[in-house]
Every structure is written in structure tokens, then in C-alpha cells.
Amino acid sequence: MKIYHLSHTDLDGYACQFITHFYFKNVKFYNSNYGKEINDNFNAILSDIEKDENFEKAIILITDLNLTLSQCEEFNKICQEKKIKIFLLDHHQSGEECAKKYSWYLLDSKRSATKITYDFFSKICHCDSELSRFVDVVNSVDIWLNEDKNFELGKVFLGLIANAKEINRVMFKEMQVYYMFFLLERARKFIDKENSNVLLDNATHFIKKDFFTKDRDDTLANLISNFVVEKLSELKGDFTIEYEGYKGILTVNIGSTSIIGNDFLVKNPDYDFFVDISSRKTLSFRANGKIDVSIMAKNLVGGGGHKNASGGLFSGYKDSANYNYIKAQFLDLIKSKELKKENMNATTNT
């Protein structure tokens, strides 16, 4: 049996996955906001299930996300056809109509999704007192029990996850989830301590440094940059693109483009350029002397800048949580410009 667990991108969503990970080890995690992103993740899950030799034992678990009726109808039909078990644990009242129609849609608006998930699995497996206390902290802030003893610590939990932007969830999905687990595991050690909320708030910076520190101490910013460059170097085959015979890498919302882009090109001399695309449709181009990215930016999106650092706006870009979809858009952009150039040359020659 393998569980494919889709959850929300906030404290409650990651805490649900933390609980699933506590009880089961054969789990693959996905995270989503609402709308089309849920469908994109569901399709990604189906693709992963089909690649699994034991796909007939697959279970799709959705937590802290309420679906629309059309999504329920689509997911239900597909799961029945493929004989995949599906169940949803949620607490958003807006899913009431779905819960009434589908038996696999379990809804309780009086508990956080984290508490629903814990209560569900603890009955099937076993109770755990320490995990239960962790659940109480998340529950207190998620359903806003401001008189609860755990509420102030819950607020720090909330901020800890909301501000954990260090690892890109589009490019490094698995690592990003386990980073959240690391933070939650460290955070729950503060439960029951005196002034626990203040202690955790003070310790947050050092908890993050513990995750990113390897050989030597450094500033958190440098540690994160080194980590990202290392991961990009490990996975560069997945992110590689080509432009007019030059080899480059395409990233998404990577942040600190000048530092990370330059560090990556220095550590990977076989690459000629670095491009990052943001949710705001902006493109950041970086090079290390092998290609003039100001010309590249101009040719692709009418942008410009310096030889080794330029930018532009990809007006036709559609943001997504699916890296392959984003990469396909950029490759289509390159191809369209190449075809336009070929047509212009053909017209000139005739």
C-alpha cells in the first residue's frame, strides 16, 4: 500500500502530512492551493501512480482542502475506473454539499484538519501522547481558540511555516516538505515549556541554520544560497534548456538570482546561462561571459540590460505549481522566436 497525500500549503496542511508521515512511511506528498492547482496535483498523482508497479494498492488522501462538486465528480469517476481508493479529511464548511454526496468526503468544521487526521489515524493505528499535544497546538490556532493555553505557541507555529520560504516548492517538492517536517519536529520540542512561544520565536533563526548548515557555519543567507546551488547542481538535468547552441538552466521563483545564478555558473562551467522566471512574469537572465544575455533577453521578450545580467517580461506566461508546464512554456517561447527568425531569413533570401 502506498499513500499519495495531497494537502494545503499552510500550517494545518503540512501538519496533516506530518501526522501521516508519523504513522506511515510509504507516502508521497503533494501540496496545493485552491482552484486549478488541485487538479494539476491530482493529475500528477495519477501519473505517479501509473508509474508504480503496485498501483492497484494506491490510496489518495486529501487533507485541509475543500473540493468543488465538479472536482469531486471528476476525481470520483477516475478513482472508480482505476480502482484507486480516495478519501478526504477537511474542516471547511464550504465543502458541506460535497460531503453529503460522497461517502469518502469526511467533513467536520469543529476541528482543524490536523486534529481530524490525527483522530482518524490514531483510531486505526495507535494514540501517541506527544503527537496529541502537537495536534492540540495546531488546532488551537487553526480554528482560533484564542482562550486556549496553546494559542500563543500556535501563533508562532503558524508564522514558522508561513515564513518558511527558503526552499522552492515548485522545483524541490520533496525536500520542501521534509524541511517543513524538520521545522515542525523542532517546534514541538517547545510544547509545555514555560514561555514556550517566546522561546520558539527566539530559536527560529537557529533552527533554520541547523537545517542548512553542513561543513561550517555562515550567515543564514549564505547557507541557503549554498544549499540551493547544490540542489540545482544535483538536479540540473531536469532544469536544463538550450538557446542557439548554448546550454542553460531555467529556475522558477528561485530568489537572489544574482547570487545563486552566478554561484551556479561558477560551480557548473559547462553551463552558459541562468534564467529565473517569477510569478509576476518577470525573467532574470544571468551569464558568466559565454553569452550576451542582454541580446538573449531582447530577442526573447524585448528585454535587455547588461551582458551578464539582464531582464524582461514574459507577458504570455501562465504561472503554475508544475515545473514541467512552466518549462514547456519557456521552450515554446524559444521555439517561436527561432521560427520567426527562420521565416525572416527565408523572406530576405527570396
CSV table of C-alpha atoms in Angstrom, one decimal:
chain,number,residue,atom,x,y,z
A,1,MET,CA,0.0,0.0,0.0
A,2,LYS,CA,1.2,3.5,-0.9
A,3,ILE,CA,-0.4,6.7,0.2
A,4,TYR,CA,-0.4,9.8,-2.1
A,5,HIS,CA,-1.1,12.6,0.2
A,6,LEU,CA,-2.3,16.0,-1.1
A,7,SER,CA,-2.6,18.8,1.4
A,8,HIS,CA,-2.8,22.6,1.7
A,9,THR,CA,0.3,24.9,1.9
A,10,ASP,CA,-0.2,26.3,5.4
A,11,LEU,CA,0.4,25.1,8.9
A,12,ASP,CA,-2.7,22.9,9.1
A,13,GLY,CA,-1.9,21.4,5.7
A,14,TYR,CA,1.7,20.5,6.5
A,15,ALA,CA,0.8,19.3,10.0
A,16,CYS,CA,-1.7,16.8,8.4
A,17,GLN,CA,1.2,15.4,6.4
A,18,PHE,CA,3.4,15.4,9.5
A,19,ILE,CA,0.9,13.1,11.1
A,20,THR,CA,0.6,10.8,8.1
A,21,HIS,CA,4.4,10.6,8.0
A,22,PHE,CA,4.4,9.7,11.7
A,23,TYR,CA,2.1,6.7,11.1
A,24,PHE,CA,3.2,5.6,7.6
A,25,LYS,CA,6.5,5.6,5.8
A,26,ASN,CA,5.4,4.6,2.2
A,27,VAL,CA,3.9,8.1,1.5
A,28,LYS,CA,4.4,10.6,-1.3
A,29,PHE,CA,3.5,14.2,-0.5
A,30,TYR,CA,2.0,16.9,-2.7
A,31,ASN,CA,0.9,20.4,-1.7
A,32,SER,CA,-1.6,22.7,-3.3
A,33,ASN,CA,-3.5,26.0,-3.1
A,34,TYR,CA,-7.1,26.0,-4.3
A,35,GLY,CA,-8.5,26.1,-7.8
A,36,LYS,CA,-6.7,24.6,-10.8
A,37,GLU,CA,-3.7,23.8,-8.7
A,38,ILE,CA,-5.7,21.0,-7.1
A,39,ASN,CA,-6.4,19.5,-10.5
A,40,ASP,CA,-2.8,19.8,-11.6
A,41,ASN,CA,-1.6,18.0,-8.4
A,42,PHE,CA,-4.3,15.3,-8.8
A,43,ASN,CA,-3.1,14.6,-12.4
A,44,ALA,CA,0.5,14.5,-11.1
A,45,ILE,CA,-0.6,11.9,-8.5
A,46,LEU,CA,-2.3,9.8,-11.2
A,47,SER,CA,0.8,9.9,-13.3
A,48,ASP,CA,2.9,8.8,-10.4
A,49,ILE,CA,0.5,6.0,-9.5
A,50,GLU,CA,0.7,4.7,-13.1
A,51,LYS,CA,4.5,4.5,-12.8
A,52,ASP,CA,4.2,2.5,-9.6
A,53,GLU,CA,4.3,-1.3,-10.1
A,54,ASN,CA,1.9,-1.7,-7.1
A,55,PHE,CA,-0.6,0.9,-8.4
A,56,GLU,CA,-3.6,-1.3,-7.5
A,57,LYS,CA,-2.8,-0.7,-3.8
A,58,ALA,CA,-2.7,3.1,-4.1
A,59,ILE,CA,-4.6,5.4,-1.8
A,60,ILE,CA,-5.2,9.1,-2.5
A,61,LEU,CA,-5.5,11.1,0.7
A,62,ILE,CA,-6.6,14.8,0.5
A,63,THR,CA,-6.5,17.0,3.7
A,64,ASP,CA,-7.2,20.6,4.5
A,65,LEU,CA,-8.6,21.3,1.0
A,66,ASN,CA,-12.2,21.5,0.1
A,67,LEU,CA,-13.2,20.5,-3.4
A,68,THR,CA,-15.9,21.8,-5.7
A,69,LEU,CA,-18.7,19.4,-6.8
A,70,SER,CA,-17.2,19.2,-10.3
A,71,GLN,CA,-13.8,18.2,-8.8
A,72,CYS,CA,-15.4,15.6,-6.7
A,73,GLU,CA,-17.3,14.2,-9.6
A,74,GLU,CA,-14.2,14.1,-11.8
A,75,PHE,CA,-12.0,12.6,-9.0
A,76,ASN,CA,-14.6,10.0,-8.0
A,77,LYS,CA,-15.1,8.8,-11.6
A,78,ILE,CA,-11.4,8.5,-12.2
A,79,CYS,CA,-10.7,6.6,-9.0
A,80,GLN,CA,-13.6,4.2,-9.6
A,81,GLU,CA,-12.4,3.5,-13.1
A,82,LYS,CA,-8.8,3.0,-12.0
A,83,LYS,CA,-9.8,1.2,-8.7
A,84,ILE,CA,-8.0,3.7,-6.6
A,85,LYS,CA,-9.2,4.4,-3.1
A,86,ILE,CA,-9.7,8.0,-2.2
A,87,PHE,CA,-10.7,9.8,1.0
A,88,LEU,CA,-10.7,13.4,2.1
A,89,LEU,CA,-10.4,14.9,5.6
A,90,ASP,CA,-11.3,18.5,5.9
A,91,HIS,CA,-13.0,21.1,8.1
A,92,HIS,CA,-14.1,23.9,5.7
A,93,GLN,CA,-17.8,24.4,5.8
A,94,SER,CA,-17.9,25.3,2.1
A,95,GLY,CA,-17.4,21.6,1.4
A,96,GLU,CA,-20.7,20.6,3.0
A,97,GLU,CA,-22.5,19.9,-0.2
A,98,CYS,CA,-19.7,17.6,-1.4
A,99,ALA,CA,-19.6,15.8,2.0
A,100,LYS,CA,-23.3,15.0,1.7
A,101,LYS,CA,-22.9,13.5,-1.8
A,102,TYR,CA,-19.7,11.5,-1.4
A,103,SER,CA,-19.0,9.0,1.3
A,104,TRP,CA,-15.2,9.4,1.0
A,105,TYR,CA,-15.5,13.1,1.8
A,106,LEU,CA,-15.2,13.4,5.6
A,107,LEU,CA,-16.0,16.9,7.0
A,108,ASP,CA,-16.1,18.3,10.5
A,109,SER,CA,-16.0,22.1,10.8
A,110,LYS,CA,-15.4,21.9,14.6
A,111,ARG,CA,-11.9,20.5,14.3
A,112,SER,CA,-8.8,21.5,12.3
A,113,ALA,CA,-7.8,19.2,9.5
A,114,THR,CA,-4.8,18.3,11.6
A,115,LYS,CA,-7.0,17.1,14.5
A,116,ILE,CA,-9.3,15.3,12.1
A,117,THR,CA,-6.3,13.5,10.6
A,118,TYR,CA,-4.8,12.6,13.9
A,119,ASP,CA,-8.2,11.3,15.3
A,120,PHE,CA,-8.7,9.3,12.2
A,121,PHE,CA,-5.3,7.6,12.1
A,122,SER,CA,-4.9,7.2,15.9
A,123,LYS,CA,-8.0,5.1,16.0
A,124,ILE,CA,-6.7,2.9,13.1
A,125,CYS,CA,-3.2,2.6,14.5
A,126,HIS,CA,-2.5,3.9,18.0
A,127,CYS,CA,-2.6,7.0,20.1
A,128,ASP,CA,0.6,9.0,20.9
A,129,SER,CA,0.5,11.5,23.7
A,130,GLU,CA,3.3,13.7,22.4
A,131,LEU,CA,1.8,13.8,18.9
A,132,SER,CA,-1.6,14.6,20.5
A,133,ARG,CA,-0.1,17.6,22.3
A,134,PHE,CA,1.3,18.8,19.0
A,135,VAL,CA,-2.1,18.4,17.4
A,136,ASP,CA,-3.7,20.5,20.2
A,137,VAL,CA,-1.3,23.4,19.5
A,138,VAL,CA,-2.1,23.4,15.7
A,139,ASN,CA,-5.8,23.0,16.4
A,140,SER,CA,-5.9,26.0,18.8
A,141,VAL,CA,-4.6,28.4,16.3
A,142,ASP,CA,-6.1,27.0,13.1
A,143,ILE,CA,-9.7,27.3,14.5
A,144,TRP,CA,-8.7,30.3,16.5
A,145,LEU,CA,-9.3,29.2,20.1
A,146,ASN,CA,-7.7,32.4,21.5
A,147,GLU,CA,-8.5,31.5,25.1
A,148,ASP,CA,-6.7,28.1,24.8
A,149,LYS,CA,-3.4,27.7,26.7
A,150,ASN,CA,-1.7,26.6,23.4
A,151,PHE,CA,-2.9,29.6,21.3
A,152,GLU,CA,0.2,31.8,21.7
A,153,LEU,CA,2.5,29.0,20.8
A,154,GLY,CA,0.2,28.1,17.9
A,155,LYS,CA,0.7,31.6,16.5
A,156,VAL,CA,4.4,31.0,16.5
A,157,PHE,CA,3.9,27.7,14.8
A,158,LEU,CA,1.8,29.5,12.2
A,159,GLY,CA,4.4,32.1,11.5
A,160,LEU,CA,7.2,29.5,11.4
A,161,ILE,CA,5.5,27.7,8.5
A,162,ALA,CA,4.1,30.7,6.7
A,163,ASN,CA,7.6,32.3,6.6
A,164,ALA,CA,9.5,29.1,5.6
A,165,LYS,CA,10.2,30.3,2.0
A,166,GLU,CA,13.8,29.1,1.9
A,167,ILE,CA,13.1,26.0,-0.3
A,168,ASN,CA,11.3,26.4,-3.5
A,169,ARG,CA,8.2,24.1,-3.5
A,170,VAL,CA,7.9,24.0,-7.4
A,171,MET,CA,11.5,22.9,-8.0
A,172,PHE,CA,12.3,20.9,-4.9
A,173,LYS,CA,9.0,19.5,-3.8
A,174,GLU,CA,10.1,16.5,-1.7
A,175,MET,CA,12.9,18.5,0.0
A,176,GLN,CA,10.5,21.4,0.8
A,177,VAL,CA,8.0,19.1,2.5
A,178,TYR,CA,10.7,17.5,4.6
A,179,TYR,CA,12.0,20.9,5.5
A,180,MET,CA,8.5,21.7,6.9
A,181,PHE,CA,8.7,18.4,8.8
A,182,PHE,CA,12.1,19.4,10.3
A,183,LEU,CA,10.7,22.7,11.4
A,184,LEU,CA,7.6,21.1,13.0
A,185,GLU,CA,9.6,18.4,14.7
A,186,ARG,CA,11.9,21.0,16.2
A,187,ALA,CA,8.9,23.3,17.1
A,188,ARG,CA,7.1,20.6,19.0
A,189,LYS,CA,10.0,20.2,21.4
A,190,PHE,CA,8.9,23.6,22.9
A,191,ILE,CA,5.5,22.4,23.9
A,192,ASP,CA,4.9,22.5,27.7
A,193,LYS,CA,7.9,24.7,28.3
A,194,GLU,CA,7.5,27.9,30.2
A,195,ASN,CA,7.2,30.9,27.9
A,196,SER,CA,7.3,28.4,25.0
A,197,ASN,CA,6.0,30.9,22.4
A,198,VAL,CA,8.9,33.4,23.2
A,199,LEU,CA,11.5,30.6,23.3
A,200,LEU,CA,10.5,29.2,19.9
A,201,ASP,CA,10.3,32.7,18.4
A,202,ASN,CA,13.8,33.4,19.6
A,203,ALA,CA,15.1,30.0,18.4
A,204,THR,CA,13.6,30.1,14.9
A,205,HIS,CA,16.7,31.6,13.2
A,206,PHE,CA,19.0,28.9,14.7
A,207,ILE,CA,16.6,26.1,13.9
A,208,LYS,CA,16.7,27.1,10.3
A,209,LYS,CA,20.5,27.4,10.4
A,210,ASP,CA,20.7,23.8,11.8
A,211,PHE,CA,18.9,22.5,8.7
A,212,PHE,CA,21.1,24.3,6.2
A,213,THR,CA,24.5,24.1,7.9
A,214,LYS,CA,26.8,21.3,6.6
A,215,ASP,CA,30.6,21.8,6.9
A,216,ARG,CA,30.9,25.2,8.5
A,217,ASP,CA,28.8,28.0,10.0
A,218,ASP,CA,27.9,31.0,7.9
A,219,THR,CA,25.1,33.6,7.6
A,220,LEU,CA,21.7,32.1,7.0
A,221,ALA,CA,21.5,33.8,3.6
A,222,ASN,CA,24.8,32.2,2.5
A,223,LEU,CA,23.8,28.8,3.9
A,224,ILE,CA,20.6,28.9,1.9
A,225,SER,CA,22.3,30.0,-1.2
A,226,ASN,CA,24.9,27.2,-1.0
A,227,PHE,CA,22.0,24.7,-0.4
A,228,VAL,CA,20.0,25.9,-3.4
A,229,VAL,CA,23.1,25.8,-5.7
A,230,GLU,CA,24.0,22.3,-4.5
A,231,LYS,CA,20.4,21.1,-5.2
A,232,LEU,CA,20.3,22.8,-8.6
A,233,SER,CA,23.6,21.1,-9.5
A,234,GLU,CA,22.3,17.7,-8.4
A,235,LEU,CA,19.1,18.1,-10.4
A,236,LYS,CA,20.4,20.2,-13.3
A,237,GLY,CA,19.5,17.6,-15.9
A,238,ASP,CA,15.8,18.2,-15.1
A,239,PHE,CA,16.1,22.0,-15.4
A,240,THR,CA,18.4,22.2,-18.5
A,241,ILE,CA,17.4,24.3,-21.5
A,242,GLU,CA,19.1,25.3,-24.8
A,243,TYR,CA,19.2,28.5,-26.7
A,244,GLU,CA,21.0,28.9,-30.0
A,245,GLY,CA,23.6,26.2,-29.2
A,246,TYR,CA,24.1,27.5,-25.6
A,247,LYS,CA,23.2,25.4,-22.5
A,248,GLY,CA,21.5,26.9,-19.6
A,249,ILE,CA,19.2,26.3,-16.6
A,250,LEU,CA,15.7,27.5,-16.0
A,251,THR,CA,14.5,28.1,-12.5
A,252,VAL,CA,11.2,29.4,-11.0
A,253,ASN,CA,10.9,32.0,-8.2
A,254,ILE,CA,14.4,31.0,-7.0
A,255,GLY,CA,15.1,34.4,-5.4
A,256,SER,CA,18.5,36.1,-5.0
A,257,THR,CA,19.1,35.5,-8.8
A,258,SER,CA,22.4,37.4,-8.9
A,259,ILE,CA,24.0,35.4,-6.1
A,260,ILE,CA,22.5,32.0,-6.9
A,261,GLY,CA,22.8,32.4,-10.7
A,262,ASN,CA,26.5,33.4,-10.5
A,263,ASP,CA,27.4,30.7,-8.0
A,264,PHE,CA,25.7,28.0,-10.1
A,265,LEU,CA,27.5,29.1,-13.3
A,266,VAL,CA,30.9,29.2,-11.4
A,267,LYS,CA,30.3,25.7,-10.0
A,268,ASN,CA,28.9,24.3,-13.3
A,269,PRO,CA,31.3,25.7,-16.0
A,270,ASP,CA,29.6,23.5,-18.6
A,271,TYR,CA,26.5,25.8,-18.4
A,272,ASP,CA,26.4,29.1,-20.2
A,273,PHE,CA,23.4,31.0,-18.8
A,274,PHE,CA,20.9,31.0,-16.0
A,275,VAL,CA,17.3,32.2,-16.3
A,276,ASP,CA,14.7,32.6,-13.5
A,277,ILE,CA,11.0,33.2,-14.1
A,278,SER,CA,8.8,34.7,-11.4
A,279,SER,CA,5.1,34.6,-10.7
A,280,ARG,CA,5.0,38.2,-11.8
A,281,LYS,CA,6.0,37.1,-15.3
A,282,THR,CA,9.5,38.7,-15.0
A,283,LEU,CA,12.6,37.0,-16.4
A,284,SER,CA,16.0,37.4,-14.9
A,285,PHE,CA,19.0,36.4,-17.1
A,286,ARG,CA,22.5,35.8,-15.8
A,287,ALA,CA,25.7,34.7,-17.6
A,288,ASN,CA,29.4,34.4,-16.9
A,289,GLY,CA,30.9,35.7,-20.1
A,290,LYS,CA,30.0,33.0,-22.5
A,291,ILE,CA,26.8,34.5,-23.9
A,292,ASP,CA,25.4,38.1,-24.0
A,293,VAL,CA,22.2,37.7,-22.1
A,294,SER,CA,21.1,41.3,-23.0
A,295,ILE,CA,20.8,40.1,-26.6
A,296,MET,CA,19.0,36.9,-25.4
A,297,ALA,CA,16.6,38.9,-23.3
A,298,LYS,CA,15.9,41.3,-26.2
A,299,ASN,CA,15.3,38.5,-28.7
A,300,LEU,CA,13.0,36.5,-26.5
A,301,VAL,CA,10.9,39.2,-24.7
A,302,GLY,CA,12.1,42.6,-25.8
A,303,GLY,CA,14.1,43.0,-22.6
A,304,GLY,CA,17.7,44.0,-22.1
A,305,GLY,CA,20.3,45.1,-19.6
A,306,HIS,CA,23.9,44.1,-19.3
A,307,LYS,CA,26.0,41.3,-21.0
A,308,ASN,CA,26.0,39.2,-17.9
A,309,ALA,CA,22.8,40.4,-16.1
A,310,SER,CA,19.5,41.3,-17.9
A,311,GLY,CA,15.8,41.1,-17.5
A,312,GLY,CA,12.5,41.2,-19.3
A,313,LEU,CA,8.7,40.5,-19.1
A,314,PHE,CA,7.2,37.2,-20.4
A,315,SER,CA,3.7,38.6,-20.9
A,316,GLY,CA,2.2,35.4,-22.1
A,317,TYR,CA,3.5,33.4,-19.2
A,318,LYS,CA,0.9,31.4,-17.1
A,319,ASP,CA,2.0,30.7,-13.6
A,320,SER,CA,1.8,27.1,-12.3
A,321,ALA,CA,2.9,24.8,-9.5
A,322,ASN,CA,4.0,22.3,-12.2
A,323,TYR,CA,7.6,22.9,-13.2
A,324,ASN,CA,7.3,20.9,-16.4
A,325,TYR,CA,4.4,23.0,-17.6
A,326,ILE,CA,6.5,26.2,-16.8
A,327,LYS,CA,9.5,24.8,-18.7
A,328,ALA,CA,7.3,23.9,-21.7
A,329,GLN,CA,6.1,27.5,-21.9
A,330,PHE,CA,9.7,28.8,-22.0
A,331,LEU,CA,10.8,26.3,-24.6
A,332,ASP,CA,7.8,27.2,-26.7
A,333,LEU,CA,8.9,30.8,-26.4
A,334,ILE,CA,12.4,30.0,-27.7
A,335,LYS,CA,10.9,27.9,-30.5
A,336,SER,CA,8.5,30.6,-31.6
A,337,LYS,CA,11.4,33.1,-31.8
A,338,GLU,CA,13.5,30.7,-33.7
A,339,LEU,CA,10.7,30.0,-36.3
A,340,LYS,CA,10.2,33.8,-36.7
A,341,LYS,CA,13.9,34.3,-37.3
A,342,GLU,CA,13.9,31.5,-39.9
A,343,ASN,CA,10.9,32.9,-41.7
A,344,MET,CA,12.5,36.3,-41.8
A,345,ASN,CA,15.7,34.9,-43.2
A,346,ALA,CA,13.8,32.9,-45.8
A,347,THR,CA,11.9,36.0,-46.9
A,348,THR,CA,15.2,38.0,-47.1
A,349,ASN,CA,16.8,35.3,-49.2
A,350,THR,CA,13.9,35.2,-51.7
